[in-house]
Tab-separated table of C-alpha atoms in Angstrom:
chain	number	residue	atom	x	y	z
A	2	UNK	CA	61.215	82.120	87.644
A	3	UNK	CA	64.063	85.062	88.667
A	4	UNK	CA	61.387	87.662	88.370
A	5	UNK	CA	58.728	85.383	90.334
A	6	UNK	CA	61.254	85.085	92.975
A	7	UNK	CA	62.812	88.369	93.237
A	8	UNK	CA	59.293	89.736	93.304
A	9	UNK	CA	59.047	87.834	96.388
A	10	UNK	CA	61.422	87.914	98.595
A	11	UNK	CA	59.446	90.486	100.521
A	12	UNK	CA	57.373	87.597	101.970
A	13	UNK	CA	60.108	85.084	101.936
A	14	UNK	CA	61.930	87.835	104.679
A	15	UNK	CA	58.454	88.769	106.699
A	16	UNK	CA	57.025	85.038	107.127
A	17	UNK	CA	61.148	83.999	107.811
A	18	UNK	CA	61.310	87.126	110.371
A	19	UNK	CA	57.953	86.567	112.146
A	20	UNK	CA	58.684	82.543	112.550
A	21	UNK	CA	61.575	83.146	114.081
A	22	UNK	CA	60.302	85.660	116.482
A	23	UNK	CA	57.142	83.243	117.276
A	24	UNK	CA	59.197	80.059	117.883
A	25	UNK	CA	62.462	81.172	118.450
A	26	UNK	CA	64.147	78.946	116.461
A	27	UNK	CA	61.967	75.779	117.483
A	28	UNK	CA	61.761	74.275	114.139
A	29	UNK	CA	65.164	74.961	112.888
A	30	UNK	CA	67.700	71.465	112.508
A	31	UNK	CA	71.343	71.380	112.562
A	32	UNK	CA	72.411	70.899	108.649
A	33	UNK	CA	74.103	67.655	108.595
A	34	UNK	CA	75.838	67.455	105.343
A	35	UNK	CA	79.471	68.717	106.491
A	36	UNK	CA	80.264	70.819	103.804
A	37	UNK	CA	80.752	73.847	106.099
A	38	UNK	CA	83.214	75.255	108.362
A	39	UNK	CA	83.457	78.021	110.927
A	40	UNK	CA	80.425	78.033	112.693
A	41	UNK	CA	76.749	76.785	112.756
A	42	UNK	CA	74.404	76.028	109.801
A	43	UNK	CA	71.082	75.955	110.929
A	44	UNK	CA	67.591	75.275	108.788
A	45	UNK	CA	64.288	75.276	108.600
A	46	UNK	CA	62.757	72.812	105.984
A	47	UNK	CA	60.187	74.156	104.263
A	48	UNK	CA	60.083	71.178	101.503
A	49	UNK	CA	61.958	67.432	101.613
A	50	UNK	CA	61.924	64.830	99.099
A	51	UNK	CA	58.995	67.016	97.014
A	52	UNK	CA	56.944	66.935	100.377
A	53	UNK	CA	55.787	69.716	102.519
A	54	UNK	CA	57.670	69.832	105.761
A	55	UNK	CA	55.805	68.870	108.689
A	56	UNK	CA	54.832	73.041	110.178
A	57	UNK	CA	56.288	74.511	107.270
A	58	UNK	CA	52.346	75.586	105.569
A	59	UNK	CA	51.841	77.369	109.183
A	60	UNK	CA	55.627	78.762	109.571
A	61	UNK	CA	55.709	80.033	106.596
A	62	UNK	CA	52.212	80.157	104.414
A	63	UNK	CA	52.901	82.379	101.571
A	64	UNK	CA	56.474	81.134	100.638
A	65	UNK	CA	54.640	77.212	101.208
A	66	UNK	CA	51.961	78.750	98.478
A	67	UNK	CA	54.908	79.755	96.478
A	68	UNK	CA	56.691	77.061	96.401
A	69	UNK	CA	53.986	74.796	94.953
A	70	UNK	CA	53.046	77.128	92.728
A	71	UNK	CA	56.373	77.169	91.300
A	72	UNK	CA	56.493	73.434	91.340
A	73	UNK	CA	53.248	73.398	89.222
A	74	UNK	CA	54.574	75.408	86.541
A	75	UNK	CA	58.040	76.048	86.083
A	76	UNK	CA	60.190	73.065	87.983
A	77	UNK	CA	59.990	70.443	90.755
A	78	UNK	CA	60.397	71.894	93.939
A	79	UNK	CA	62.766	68.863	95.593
A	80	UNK	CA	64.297	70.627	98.819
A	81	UNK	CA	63.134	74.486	99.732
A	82	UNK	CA	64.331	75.398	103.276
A	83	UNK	CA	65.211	78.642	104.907
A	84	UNK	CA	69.277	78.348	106.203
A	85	UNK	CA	70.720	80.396	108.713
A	86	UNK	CA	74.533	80.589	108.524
A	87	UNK	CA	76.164	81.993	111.555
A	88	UNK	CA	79.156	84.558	110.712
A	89	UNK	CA	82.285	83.071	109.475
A	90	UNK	CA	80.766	80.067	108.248
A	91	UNK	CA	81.956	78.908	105.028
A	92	UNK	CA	80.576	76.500	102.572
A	93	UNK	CA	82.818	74.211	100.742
A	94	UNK	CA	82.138	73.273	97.408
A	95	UNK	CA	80.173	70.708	96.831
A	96	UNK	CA	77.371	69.262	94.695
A	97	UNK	CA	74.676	66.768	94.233
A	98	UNK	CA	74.782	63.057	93.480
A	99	UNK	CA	73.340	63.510	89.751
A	100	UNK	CA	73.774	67.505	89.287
A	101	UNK	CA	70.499	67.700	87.812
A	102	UNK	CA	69.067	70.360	89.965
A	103	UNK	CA	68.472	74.061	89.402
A	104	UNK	CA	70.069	76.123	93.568
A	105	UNK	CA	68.784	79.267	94.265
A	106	UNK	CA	69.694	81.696	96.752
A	107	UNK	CA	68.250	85.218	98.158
A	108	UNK	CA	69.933	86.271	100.911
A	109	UNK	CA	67.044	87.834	103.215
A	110	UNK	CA	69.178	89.628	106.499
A	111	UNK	CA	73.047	89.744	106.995
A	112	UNK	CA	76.048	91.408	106.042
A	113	UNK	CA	78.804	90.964	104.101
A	114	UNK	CA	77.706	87.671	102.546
A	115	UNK	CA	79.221	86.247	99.849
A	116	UNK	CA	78.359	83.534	96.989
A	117	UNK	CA	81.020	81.898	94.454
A	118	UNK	CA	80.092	79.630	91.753
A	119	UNK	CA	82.998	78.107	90.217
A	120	UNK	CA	85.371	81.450	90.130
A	121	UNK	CA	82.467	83.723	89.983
A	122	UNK	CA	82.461	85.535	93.435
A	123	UNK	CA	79.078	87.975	94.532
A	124	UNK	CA	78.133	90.093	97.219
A	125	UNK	CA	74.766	89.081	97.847
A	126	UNK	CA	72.800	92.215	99.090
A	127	UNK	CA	69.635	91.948	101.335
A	128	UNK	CA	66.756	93.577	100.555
A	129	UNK	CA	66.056	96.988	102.159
């Protein structure tokens, strides 16, 4: 699944790119959830409640084709979504209701980006 994924993120950062130029951020939805600070979260669903998003097989084909094809044979594809944090937005911690679900992240544009898990702090690094 890594190797699937960090094979693609190519893709994942043209279709994302080329959306946004096409729509300018049409699609995209404040994030609700309130477990962030500092600025604006905003998203574009690509997947909700195993479904695909309403748009999302036209905004964003191959990562749609991905997606399912993950969901066929490695793990149930619940939520997928594209986020857009503005700078200086910081995410609390937080988790699910259950915890029974596998978070990835691939951090397509940006600078200076950070993830922590726990006490495990990253520099995520776009691809160039």
């Amino acid at each position: 699944l890594v190797q699937s994924m960090t094979a693609s993120v190519g893709f994942f950062s043209d279709e994302y790119i080329a959306w946004q130029t096409r729509t300018r951020g049409a699609m995209m939805k404040q994030q609700n959830e309130r477990v962030h600070t500092g600025g604006n979260w905003m998203l574009l669903r690509l997947v909700t409640d195993g479904v695909d998003a309403h748009g999302a097989a036209e905004a964003a084909p191959r990562t749609v084709a991905w997606l399912r094809e993950v969901g066929m044979r490695f793990v149930e594809i619940f939520t997928a979504q594209f986020s857009i944090l503005a700078p200086g937005v910081h995410i609390r911690p937080h988790c699910g209701v259950n915890n029974r679900r596998l978070t990835a992240h691939a951090v397509l544009s940006g600078m200076n980006a950070s993830i922590r898990v726990h006490r495990l702090k990253r520099q995520m690094q776009p691809r160039t």
